[in-house]
Amino acid sequence: MTTHDILQRGLYYEEFVVDARYLHRPGRTATEADNVLFTTLTMNTQALHLDAAFADAQDPFRARLMNSMWTLSTMVGSSVAQLTQGTLVAQLGFGDVAFPHPLFAGDTLYTESVVVEKRLSSSRQGQGIVKIAHTGRNQDGTVVATAVRSVLVRCLPEGANA
């Protein structure tokens, strides 16, 4: 017999801790299929993602690169269950997006997020704005992507405890 239910959800505004680092696990191993599917779904005809002969002949990597937008999307997506599942109102924007090192099929992407700042919304009662810095690393710890995003999240329901 169970004594209580626990619902997996993201954090309410009050539960975000500035300077806290959240490690999102498990990682996600990038595959050839991920790259081809994402690249073609988004109508990105970049040969560096789709054409092995072309990519293999290009310096400095001599291999097809994972689509950087796949990397960004997967990096942010891996944070959802822990940070914003069910508490997000809206994604407000991205800044400082960078891809300092490529990700390749077969690499595993690990993501961590740091809460940079937060403030209550001045125009939307019961909601707050949280700025989160995401960092994606490959299996060797090399940073492959960074981004800062701003999200609008719900405050705790009245009478709830953090």
Short mmCIF file of C-alpha atoms in Angstrom, two decimals:
data_model
loop_
_atom_site.label_atom_id
_atom_site.label_comp_id
_atom_site.label_asym_id
_atom_site.label_seq_id
_atom_site.Cartn_x
_atom_site.Cartn_y
_atom_site.Cartn_z
CA MET A 1 0.00 0.00 0.00
CA THR A 2 1.38 3.42 -0.91
CA THR A 3 1.38 6.24 1.59
CA HIS A 4 1.67 9.15 -0.85
CA ASP A 5 2.26 10.05 -4.48
CA ILE A 6 5.28 11.98 -5.68
CA LEU A 7 4.84 13.88 -8.93
CA GLN A 8 7.96 14.66 -10.92
CA ARG A 9 7.97 18.33 -11.80
CA GLY A 10 10.18 21.31 -12.35
CA LEU A 11 10.94 24.00 -9.82
CA TYR A 12 8.65 26.82 -8.84
CA TYR A 13 10.19 30.30 -8.80
CA GLU A 14 10.86 30.18 -5.05
CA GLU A 15 12.72 26.87 -5.38
CA PHE A 16 15.35 28.14 -7.82
CA VAL A 17 18.61 28.86 -5.99
CA VAL A 18 20.91 31.47 -7.53
CA ASP A 19 24.40 30.03 -8.15
CA ALA A 20 23.15 26.46 -7.70
CA ARG A 21 24.44 24.03 -10.34
CA TYR A 22 22.09 21.31 -11.52
CA LEU A 23 23.64 18.25 -13.16
CA HIS A 24 21.24 16.66 -15.64
CA ARG A 25 21.66 12.92 -15.96
CA PRO A 26 21.70 10.62 -17.77
CA GLY A 27 23.68 12.03 -20.66
CA ARG A 28 22.56 11.60 -24.26
CA THR A 29 24.74 9.82 -26.80
CA ALA A 30 24.41 11.50 -30.19
CA THR A 31 23.77 9.18 -33.11
CA GLU A 32 24.07 9.39 -36.86
CA ALA A 33 20.29 9.03 -37.06
CA ASP A 34 19.79 12.00 -34.70
CA ASN A 35 21.96 14.15 -36.93
CA VAL A 36 20.36 13.20 -40.23
CA LEU A 37 16.80 13.33 -38.89
CA PHE A 38 17.17 16.68 -37.11
CA THR A 39 19.07 18.23 -40.01
CA THR A 40 16.53 17.17 -42.61
CA LEU A 41 13.50 17.97 -40.43
CA THR A 42 14.78 21.53 -40.05
CA MET A 43 15.59 21.85 -43.78
CA ASN A 44 19.25 22.46 -43.05
CA THR A 45 21.13 21.38 -46.17
CA GLN A 46 24.59 21.98 -44.70
CA ALA A 47 26.88 19.34 -46.21
CA LEU A 48 28.94 19.23 -43.01
CA HIS A 49 25.99 17.38 -41.45
CA LEU A 50 24.75 15.27 -44.37
CA ASP A 51 27.52 14.54 -46.86
CA ALA A 52 30.20 12.20 -45.49
CA ALA A 53 32.53 12.58 -48.48
CA PHE A 54 32.33 16.37 -48.34
CA ALA A 55 32.76 16.55 -44.55
CA ASP A 56 35.62 14.04 -44.54
CA ALA A 57 37.54 16.29 -46.94
CA GLN A 58 37.13 19.45 -44.84
CA ASP A 59 39.71 20.71 -42.36
CA PRO A 60 40.04 20.73 -39.44
CA PHE A 61 37.62 17.99 -38.34
CA ARG A 62 37.43 15.62 -41.33
CA ALA A 63 34.12 14.19 -40.15
CA ARG A 64 30.45 15.07 -40.16
CA LEU A 65 29.53 17.36 -37.29
CA MET A 66 26.40 17.04 -35.21
CA ASN A 67 24.01 19.83 -36.08
CA SER A 68 24.68 22.54 -33.49
CA MET A 69 20.96 23.24 -33.15
CA TRP A 70 20.48 19.57 -32.18
CA THR A 71 23.15 20.08 -29.54
CA LEU A 72 21.45 23.23 -28.23
CA SER A 73 17.99 21.63 -28.25
CA THR A 74 19.19 18.48 -26.51
CA MET A 75 21.16 20.47 -23.95
CA VAL A 76 18.10 22.53 -23.00
CA GLY A 77 15.78 19.53 -23.26
CA SER A 78 17.84 17.56 -20.77
CA SER A 79 17.17 20.25 -18.15
CA VAL A 80 13.38 20.23 -18.47
CA ALA A 81 12.48 17.39 -16.09
CA GLN A 82 14.64 18.82 -13.32
CA LEU A 83 13.99 22.54 -13.79
CA THR A 84 10.85 23.50 -15.70
CA GLN A 85 8.53 20.52 -16.23
CA GLY A 86 5.03 21.75 -15.45
CA THR A 87 6.19 25.06 -13.95
CA LEU A 88 7.25 26.84 -17.15
CA VAL A 89 4.92 29.54 -18.46
CA ALA A 90 7.08 30.61 -21.40
CA GLN A 91 10.57 30.54 -22.78
CA LEU A 92 11.56 34.19 -23.11
CA GLY A 93 14.81 34.01 -25.02
CA PHE A 94 18.37 32.90 -25.46
CA GLY A 95 21.63 34.80 -25.24
CA ASP A 96 25.33 34.08 -25.36
CA VAL A 97 24.92 30.89 -27.40
CA ALA A 98 28.30 29.42 -28.37
CA PHE A 99 29.67 26.15 -29.74
CA PRO A 100 33.37 26.16 -28.79
CA HIS A 101 33.99 22.54 -29.86
CA PRO A 102 32.07 20.24 -32.20
CA LEU A 103 30.00 17.29 -31.15
CA PHE A 104 30.20 14.15 -33.28
CA ALA A 105 27.97 11.11 -33.65
CA GLY A 106 29.05 8.70 -30.92
CA ASP A 107 29.83 11.48 -28.43
CA THR A 108 27.78 11.70 -25.25
CA LEU A 109 26.37 15.09 -24.28
CA TYR A 110 26.21 15.88 -20.55
CA THR A 111 24.48 19.06 -19.45
CA GLU A 112 24.69 21.21 -16.36
CA SER A 113 22.73 24.36 -15.57
CA VAL A 114 23.49 27.23 -13.21
CA VAL A 115 20.81 29.65 -12.06
CA VAL A 116 22.34 33.05 -12.81
CA GLU A 117 19.61 35.31 -11.47
CA LYS A 118 15.92 35.49 -10.77
CA ARG A 119 13.32 38.17 -10.16
CA LEU A 120 9.58 38.36 -9.78
CA SER A 121 7.76 39.49 -12.92
CA SER A 122 6.67 43.11 -12.71
CA SER A 123 3.80 42.53 -15.15
CA ARG A 124 2.62 38.98 -14.37
CA GLN A 125 1.53 38.35 -10.80
CA GLY A 126 2.39 34.90 -9.48
CA GLN A 127 5.24 34.42 -11.96
CA GLY A 128 8.98 35.05 -11.99
CA ILE A 129 11.79 35.31 -14.50
CA VAL A 130 14.76 32.99 -14.08
CA LYS A 131 17.98 33.25 -16.07
CA ILE A 132 19.77 29.92 -16.50
CA ALA A 133 23.26 29.30 -17.93
CA HIS A 134 23.48 25.89 -19.62
CA THR A 135 26.77 24.13 -20.40
CA GLY A 136 27.07 21.02 -22.53
CA ARG A 137 30.15 18.82 -22.30
CA ASN A 138 31.16 15.71 -24.19
CA GLN A 139 32.23 12.49 -22.49
CA ASP A 140 35.77 13.89 -22.08
CA GLY A 141 34.53 17.00 -20.28
CA THR A 142 35.18 19.29 -23.25
CA VAL A 143 32.66 22.13 -23.47
CA VAL A 144 30.73 21.75 -26.73
CA ALA A 145 27.96 24.30 -26.17
CA THR A 146 26.90 27.10 -23.85
CA ALA A 147 23.76 29.19 -23.73
CA VAL A 148 21.96 31.48 -21.34
CA ARG A 149 18.18 31.37 -21.43
CA SER A 150 15.48 33.31 -19.69
CA VAL A 151 12.29 31.56 -18.66
CA LEU A 152 9.03 32.67 -17.10
CA VAL A 153 7.97 30.24 -14.37
CA ARG A 154 5.10 29.96 -11.97
CA CYS A 155 5.43 30.89 -8.32
CA LEU A 156 4.37 28.37 -5.72
CA PRO A 157 0.61 28.01 -5.48
CA GLU A 158 -0.85 29.90 -2.55
CA GLY A 159 -0.54 27.89 0.63
CA ALA A 160 2.14 25.54 -0.77
CA ASN A 161 5.53 25.18 0.92
CA ALA A 162 8.87 25.33 -0.87
#
